[in-house]
Amino acid sequence: MRFKIKVGEKEYDIELLETENEIEVRVGDKNFYFQKEKEPFLAKTKFDKRDFKEKKIFAPIGGIITEIFVKEGDVVKKGQKLFLLSAMKMENEILSTFDGKVKNILVKKKDSVKKDQVLLVGE
Amino acid sequence: MKILEFEKLDSTQKKAKEIAEISNPWTVILAKEQCSGYGRKGNVWYSPKGGLYFSVILPKTKIDDVQMLTFLSAFCVAKILHEELGIKPFIKWPNDIFLNGKKVCGILTENVICGKDVKMSIIGLGLNTNIEMFPDDLKNIATSLKIELKRDFENRILLEKILKGLKEVFNIFY
């Protein structure tokens, strides 16, 4: 690709050549080489795939389910206590993020759960 | 840092949970004795007069940070006991502190979590300072500073040092 650029009163003849890894820019009789930028690295996160509109309750941390305060079919309100999850020296009350009905409880008392594991599905 | 002191409470954790939403972070609930002090899984924490029992309402932060603080709190208390009293406590991972093979301090953190939001974090600590003797079912597994070192301790001074330590740890990491 050839083109002209005018900077102030001076005009430059430019030629652009592209190979797989490089871009060569000829300005008059001078050559400049540029390496193509590699694809930016994107960190993979499980977190972004979560759909918080979905009526699901996730384990915020790994641990053991020590109490389940609701049963399938129960109507729950946002902020209602659903589980007690014991992690290393921490007791965690897990509250509902939605108003609705408990469709499935996917864990039992004393189950060991991983971080981000789905504990309950609502509807 | 505000310290609310009570002669007697069911549990400093319970009281802290009740007032957490209307209190500033680093509010401390202190009781001279607890009638239903508890540890993890609701286990009873023997809390007669003489011991140091308190709960701290923590600033809201990420769950992983609260976990880290919980782990570091035992180190913090052990360091203070070492520096102030010249003793070498043993930390049983993650955060019970032992002296001569018996438990002298227990730490428990409780969180209330809604989705991604940690709505409340409270760390509670029971340190057996001036307890002269334990009932039969505990005397082989629990001890106090007084039993081990044969003297009395100023709970208030230890409390202030521990709070300062916790706050330092919290500020370094978060």
Tab-separated table of C-alpha atoms in Angstrom:
chain	number	residue	atom	x	y	z
A	1	MET	CA	0.000	0.000	0.000
A	2	ARG	CA	1.437	3.373	-1.002
A	3	PHE	CA	0.327	6.769	0.081
A	4	LYS	CA	1.540	10.278	0.707
A	5	ILE	CA	1.526	12.150	4.011
A	6	LYS	CA	1.974	15.870	4.209
A	7	VAL	CA	3.539	17.143	7.448
A	8	GLY	CA	3.719	20.928	7.421
A	9	GLU	CA	5.063	21.834	3.981
A	10	LYS	CA	6.910	18.545	3.458
A	11	GLU	CA	5.420	15.581	1.658
A	12	TYR	CA	6.459	11.999	2.377
A	13	ASP	CA	6.047	8.901	0.199
A	14	ILE	CA	5.015	6.013	2.400
A	15	GLU	CA	4.873	2.354	1.532
A	16	LEU	CA	3.449	-0.248	3.887
A	17	LEU	CA	4.381	-3.918	3.555
A	18	GLU	CA	2.979	-6.544	5.832
A	19	THR	CA	4.387	-10.012	6.534
A	20	GLU	CA	3.198	-12.556	9.081
A	21	ASN	CA	5.135	-11.126	12.024
A	22	GLU	CA	6.270	-7.723	10.867
A	23	ILE	CA	5.113	-4.521	9.330
A	24	GLU	CA	7.616	-2.693	7.159
A	25	VAL	CA	7.161	1.005	6.651
A	26	ARG	CA	9.202	2.692	3.923
A	27	VAL	CA	9.426	6.442	4.201
A	28	GLY	CA	11.315	7.810	1.201
A	29	ASP	CA	14.475	5.713	1.169
A	30	LYS	CA	14.359	4.707	4.849
A	31	ASN	CA	12.874	1.451	6.136
A	32	PHE	CA	11.264	0.964	9.547
A	33	TYR	CA	10.254	-2.415	10.912
A	34	PHE	CA	7.593	-3.035	13.512
A	35	GLN	CA	6.737	-6.305	15.211
A	36	LYS	CA	3.078	-7.119	15.237
A	37	GLU	CA	1.476	-7.014	18.641
A	38	LYS	CA	0.613	-10.392	20.044
A	39	GLU	CA	-2.920	-11.080	21.187
A	40	PRO	CA	-3.383	-9.628	24.656
A	41	PHE	CA	-3.470	-12.261	27.380
A	42	LEU	CA	-6.894	-12.658	28.891
A	43	ALA	CA	-7.104	-14.122	32.363
A	44	LYS	CA	-9.741	-16.783	32.573
A	45	THR	CA	-12.130	-16.383	35.443
A	46	LYS	CA	-14.938	-18.619	36.427
A	47	PHE	CA	-16.511	-15.682	38.110
A	48	ASP	CA	-17.556	-13.804	34.978
A	49	LYS	CA	-19.458	-16.763	33.672
A	50	ARG	CA	-21.729	-16.669	36.666
A	51	ASP	CA	-25.139	-15.340	35.940
A	52	PHE	CA	-26.301	-13.577	39.043
A	53	LYS	CA	-29.802	-13.189	37.660
A	54	GLU	CA	-30.113	-16.931	37.846
A	55	LYS	CA	-31.642	-18.118	41.051
A	56	LYS	CA	-28.670	-20.105	42.237
A	57	ILE	CA	-26.789	-20.047	45.501
A	58	PHE	CA	-23.033	-20.650	45.335
A	59	ALA	CA	-20.542	-21.576	48.045
A	60	PRO	CA	-18.508	-18.409	48.672
A	61	ILE	CA	-15.641	-20.459	50.121
A	62	GLY	CA	-14.750	-24.135	50.438
A	63	GLY	CA	-15.973	-25.883	53.571
A	64	ILE	CA	-18.561	-28.188	55.087
A	65	ILE	CA	-22.304	-27.668	55.123
A	66	THR	CA	-23.192	-27.832	58.807
A	67	GLU	CA	-26.822	-26.686	58.677
A	68	ILE	CA	-29.526	-26.420	56.035
A	69	PHE	CA	-32.357	-24.151	57.097
A	70	VAL	CA	-34.769	-24.698	54.170
A	71	LYS	CA	-36.200	-27.600	52.205
A	72	GLU	CA	-37.240	-28.073	48.588
A	73	GLY	CA	-40.518	-26.349	47.865
A	74	ASP	CA	-40.028	-23.684	50.541
A	75	VAL	CA	-40.734	-20.089	49.608
A	76	VAL	CA	-37.753	-17.937	50.514
A	77	LYS	CA	-37.097	-14.232	50.683
A	78	LYS	CA	-33.941	-12.382	49.717
A	79	GLY	CA	-31.727	-12.202	52.805
A	80	GLN	CA	-33.202	-15.326	54.395
A	81	LYS	CA	-30.726	-17.705	56.016
A	82	LEU	CA	-30.274	-20.849	53.880
A	83	PHE	CA	-27.084	-22.621	54.939
A	84	LEU	CA	-24.392	-22.637	57.553
A	85	LEU	CA	-21.047	-23.361	55.941
A	86	SER	CA	-18.065	-24.088	58.177
A	87	ALA	CA	-14.695	-23.285	56.720
A	88	MET	CA	-11.341	-23.325	58.502
A	89	LYS	CA	-12.236	-21.527	61.727
A	90	MET	CA	-14.982	-19.540	60.079
A	91	GLU	CA	-18.702	-20.070	60.336
A	92	ASN	CA	-20.549	-18.593	57.374
A	93	GLU	CA	-24.253	-17.912	57.184
A	94	ILE	CA	-25.308	-18.068	53.553
A	95	LEU	CA	-28.307	-15.903	52.744
A	96	SER	CA	-30.680	-16.094	49.798
A	97	THR	CA	-29.955	-13.714	46.924
A	98	PHE	CA	-33.484	-14.014	45.539
A	99	ASP	CA	-37.164	-14.041	46.341
A	100	GLY	CA	-38.719	-17.263	45.118
A	101	LYS	CA	-39.107	-20.947	45.693
A	102	VAL	CA	-36.444	-23.537	46.482
A	103	LYS	CA	-36.400	-25.892	43.475
A	104	ASN	CA	-33.407	-28.118	44.277
A	105	ILE	CA	-31.023	-28.388	47.180
A	106	LEU	CA	-27.869	-29.934	45.770
A	107	VAL	CA	-26.055	-30.648	49.022
A	108	LYS	CA	-26.674	-32.547	52.230
A	109	LYS	CA	-25.673	-31.758	55.777
A	110	LYS	CA	-21.982	-32.616	56.381
A	111	ASP	CA	-21.204	-32.443	52.639
A	112	SER	CA	-17.887	-30.949	51.796
A	113	VAL	CA	-18.204	-28.248	49.119
A	114	LYS	CA	-15.807	-26.356	46.905
A	115	LYS	CA	-15.713	-22.631	46.327
A	116	ASP	CA	-18.280	-21.580	43.672
A	117	GLN	CA	-20.113	-24.908	43.869
A	118	VAL	CA	-23.870	-24.542	43.364
A	119	LEU	CA	-25.663	-25.325	46.630
A	120	LEU	CA	-29.237	-24.513	45.748
A	121	VAL	CA	-31.321	-23.750	42.690
A	122	GLY	CA	-34.400	-21.618	42.980
A	123	GLU	CA	-37.262	-20.688	40.679
B	1	MET	CA	-11.983	1.972	68.185
B	2	LYS	CA	-14.961	1.838	70.510
B	3	ILE	CA	-15.065	-0.726	73.314
B	4	LEU	CA	-18.481	-1.619	74.716
B	5	GLU	CA	-17.985	-3.337	78.040
B	6	PHE	CA	-20.540	-5.601	79.703
B	7	GLU	CA	-20.512	-7.311	83.079
B	8	LYS	CA	-22.161	-10.421	81.685
B	9	LEU	CA	-23.429	-11.504	78.268
B	10	ASP	CA	-24.793	-14.693	76.747
B	11	SER	CA	-22.032	-14.356	74.222
B	12	THR	CA	-20.024	-11.456	72.861
B	13	GLN	CA	-20.414	-12.943	69.340
B	14	LYS	CA	-24.177	-12.960	69.667
B	15	LYS	CA	-24.235	-9.368	70.916
B	16	ALA	CA	-21.872	-8.255	68.139
B	17	LYS	CA	-24.118	-9.852	65.501
B	18	GLU	CA	-27.133	-8.055	66.930
B	19	ILE	CA	-25.541	-4.633	66.712
B	20	ALA	CA	-23.203	-5.100	63.712
B	21	GLU	CA	-25.482	-3.421	61.195
B	22	ILE	CA	-25.816	-0.260	63.260
B	23	SER	CA	-22.217	-0.138	64.488
B	24	ASN	CA	-18.982	1.200	63.072
B	25	PRO	CA	-16.251	-1.209	62.045
B	26	TRP	CA	-13.816	-2.014	64.853
B	27	THR	CA	-16.496	-1.746	67.508
B	28	VAL	CA	-15.480	-4.160	70.264
B	29	ILE	CA	-17.862	-6.066	72.533
B	30	LEU	CA	-16.200	-7.045	75.784
B	31	ALA	CA	-17.728	-9.144	78.561
B	32	LYS	CA	-16.339	-10.034	81.974
B	33	GLU	CA	-18.184	-13.334	81.742
B	34	GLN	CA	-20.354	-15.205	79.249
B	35	CYS	CA	-23.139	-17.611	80.131
B	36	SER	CA	-23.239	-19.196	76.654
B	37	GLY	CA	-19.864	-18.479	75.144
B	38	TYR	CA	-19.325	-20.641	72.095
B	39	GLY	CA	-16.684	-21.651	69.612
B	40	ARG	CA	-16.831	-23.398	66.295
B	41	LYS	CA	-19.785	-25.705	65.613
B	42	GLY	CA	-21.489	-24.221	68.649
B	43	ASN	CA	-19.034	-25.861	71.071
B	44	VAL	CA	-19.210	-24.307	74.523
B	45	TRP	CA	-16.404	-21.939	75.508
B	46	TYR	CA	-16.076	-22.002	79.293
B	47	SER	CA	-16.210	-18.317	80.200
B	48	PRO	CA	-16.170	-17.568	83.935
B	49	LYS	CA	-15.052	-14.230	85.384
B	50	GLY	CA	-11.335	-13.664	85.047
B	51	GLY	CA	-10.953	-14.553	81.375
B	52	LEU	CA	-10.780	-12.176	78.442
B	53	TYR	CA	-13.744	-12.541	76.081
B	54	PHE	CA	-14.395	-10.158	73.227
B	55	SER	CA	-15.717	-9.858	69.677
B	56	VAL	CA	-14.749	-7.329	67.052
B	57	ILE	CA	-17.020	-6.097	64.273
B	58	LEU	CA	-14.698	-6.067	61.261
B	59	PRO	CA	-14.816	-3.725	58.278
B	60	LYS	CA	-16.623	-5.250	55.303
B	61	THR	CA	-14.194	-6.917	52.971
B	62	LYS	CA	-13.793	-9.949	50.723
B	63	ILE	CA	-14.279	-13.391	52.213
B	64	ASP	CA	-10.693	-14.432	51.373
B	65	ASP	CA	-9.376	-11.433	53.272
B	66	VAL	CA	-11.440	-12.310	56.336
B	67	GLN	CA	-10.055	-15.839	56.117
B	68	MET	CA	-6.509	-14.492	56.026
B	69	LEU	CA	-7.142	-12.237	59.009
B	70	THR	CA	-8.578	-15.183	60.923
B	71	PHE	CA	-5.418	-17.179	60.296
B	72	LEU	CA	-3.127	-14.297	61.162
B	73	SER	CA	-4.993	-13.418	64.349
B	74	ALA	CA	-3.606	-16.482	66.151
B	75	PHE	CA	-0.095	-15.496	65.170
B	76	CYS	CA	-0.838	-12.002	66.391
B	77	VAL	CA	-2.004	-13.211	69.833
B	78	ALA	CA	0.857	-15.701	70.158
B	79	LYS	CA	3.339	-12.940	69.346
B	80	ILE	CA	1.866	-10.669	72.022
B	81	LEU	CA	1.949	-13.466	74.622
B	82	HIS	CA	5.543	-14.138	73.699
B	83	GLU	CA	6.620	-10.511	73.766
B	84	GLU	CA	4.690	-9.461	76.851
B	85	LEU	CA	4.959	-12.558	79.004
B	86	GLY	CA	8.089	-14.192	77.697
B	87	ILE	CA	6.333	-17.481	77.023
B	88	LYS	CA	6.427	-19.580	73.875
B	89	PRO	CA	2.905	-20.574	72.955
B	90	PHE	CA	2.155	-23.229	70.365
B	91	ILE	CA	-0.228	-22.427	67.520
B	92	LYS	CA	-2.344	-25.369	66.504
B	93	TRP	CA	-3.262	-24.668	62.904
B	94	PRO	CA	-5.249	-22.768	62.002
B	95	ASN	CA	-5.785	-20.802	65.156
B	96	ASP	CA	-5.951	-22.335	68.555
B	97	ILE	CA	-3.209	-21.374	70.943
B	98	PHE	CA	-1.803	-23.905	73.377
B	99	LEU	CA	0.406	-23.632	76.426
B	100	ASN	CA	2.000	-26.795	77.776
B	101	GLY	CA	-0.238	-28.946	75.596
B	102	LYS	CA	-3.535	-27.364	76.686
B	103	LYS	CA	-5.724	-24.813	74.964
B	104	VAL	CA	-5.391	-21.276	76.300
B	105	CYS	CA	-6.996	-19.253	73.500
B	106	GLY	CA	-9.610	-19.857	70.817
B	107	ILE	CA	-10.579	-17.687	67.877
B	108	LEU	CA	-13.725	-17.861	65.802
B	109	THR	CA	-14.864	-15.764	62.866
B	110	GLU	CA	-18.464	-15.598	61.750
B	111	ASN	CA	-19.591	-14.155	58.440
B	112	VAL	CA	-22.963	-13.425	56.944
B	113	ILE	CA	-22.825	-13.695	53.161
B	114	CYS	CA	-25.361	-12.842	50.503
B	115	GLY	CA	-24.112	-13.639	46.979
B	116	LYS	CA	-20.831	-11.820	46.496
B	117	ASP	CA	-21.484	-9.497	49.387
B	118	VAL	CA	-20.010	-10.167	52.829
B	119	LYS	CA	-22.627	-8.366	54.897
B	120	MET	CA	-21.001	-8.924	58.245
B	121	SER	CA	-17.760	-10.305	59.677
B	122	ILE	CA	-17.166	-10.731	63.368
B	123	ILE	CA	-14.077	-12.165	64.977
B	124	GLY	CA	-14.364	-13.469	68.516
B	125	LEU	CA	-11.579	-14.348	70.862
B	126	GLY	CA	-11.502	-16.097	74.194
B	127	LEU	CA	-8.233	-15.942	76.107
B	128	ASN	CA	-8.013	-17.790	79.408
B	129	THR	CA	-6.139	-15.287	81.495
B	130	ASN	CA	-7.033	-15.256	85.193
B	131	ILE	CA	-9.001	-18.493	85.447
B	132	GLU	CA	-7.894	-20.338	88.561
B	133	MET	CA	-9.232	-23.771	87.724
B	134	PHE	CA	-11.257	-25.648	85.139
B	135	PRO	CA	-14.048	-28.165	85.685
B	136	ASP	CA	-13.092	-31.850	85.535
B	137	ASP	CA	-14.160	-32.329	81.913
B	138	LEU	CA	-11.878	-29.502	80.768
B	139	LYS	CA	-8.912	-29.558	83.124
B	140	ASN	CA	-6.896	-31.932	80.958
B	141	ILE	CA	-7.455	-29.997	77.731
B	142	ALA	CA	-7.683	-26.347	78.822
B	143	THR	CA	-5.436	-24.073	80.791
B	144	SER	CA	-5.031	-20.410	81.689
B	145	LEU	CA	-2.163	-17.966	81.903
B	146	LYS	CA	-2.668	-17.841	85.669
B	147	ILE	CA	-2.431	-21.622	86.064
B	148	GLU	CA	0.721	-21.759	83.945
B	149	LEU	CA	2.479	-18.609	85.152
B	150	LYS	CA	1.119	-18.342	88.723
B	151	ARG	CA	0.183	-14.669	88.554
B	152	ASP	CA	-2.630	-12.314	87.515
B	153	PHE	CA	-2.854	-10.427	84.251
B	154	GLU	CA	-4.426	-7.124	83.259
B	155	ASN	CA	-7.124	-8.112	80.781
B	156	ARG	CA	-7.582	-4.568	79.561
B	157	ILE	CA	-3.915	-4.147	78.675
B	158	LEU	CA	-3.802	-7.462	76.829
B	159	LEU	CA	-7.035	-6.541	75.034
B	160	GLU	CA	-5.616	-3.266	73.810
B	161	LYS	CA	-2.429	-4.895	72.589
B	162	ILE	CA	-4.348	-7.610	70.746
B	163	LEU	CA	-6.683	-5.068	69.128
B	164	LYS	CA	-3.727	-2.977	68.018
B	165	GLY	CA	-2.119	-6.102	66.566
B	166	LEU	CA	-5.277	-7.154	64.712
B	167	LYS	CA	-5.693	-3.712	63.251
B	168	GLU	CA	-2.080	-3.633	62.101
B	169	VAL	CA	-2.439	-7.012	60.409
B	170	PHE	CA	-5.663	-5.887	58.777
B	171	ASN	CA	-4.155	-2.641	57.519
B	172	ILE	CA	-1.053	-4.300	56.106
B	173	PHE	CA	-2.993	-6.755	54.005
B	174	TYR	CA	-6.092	-4.875	52.995
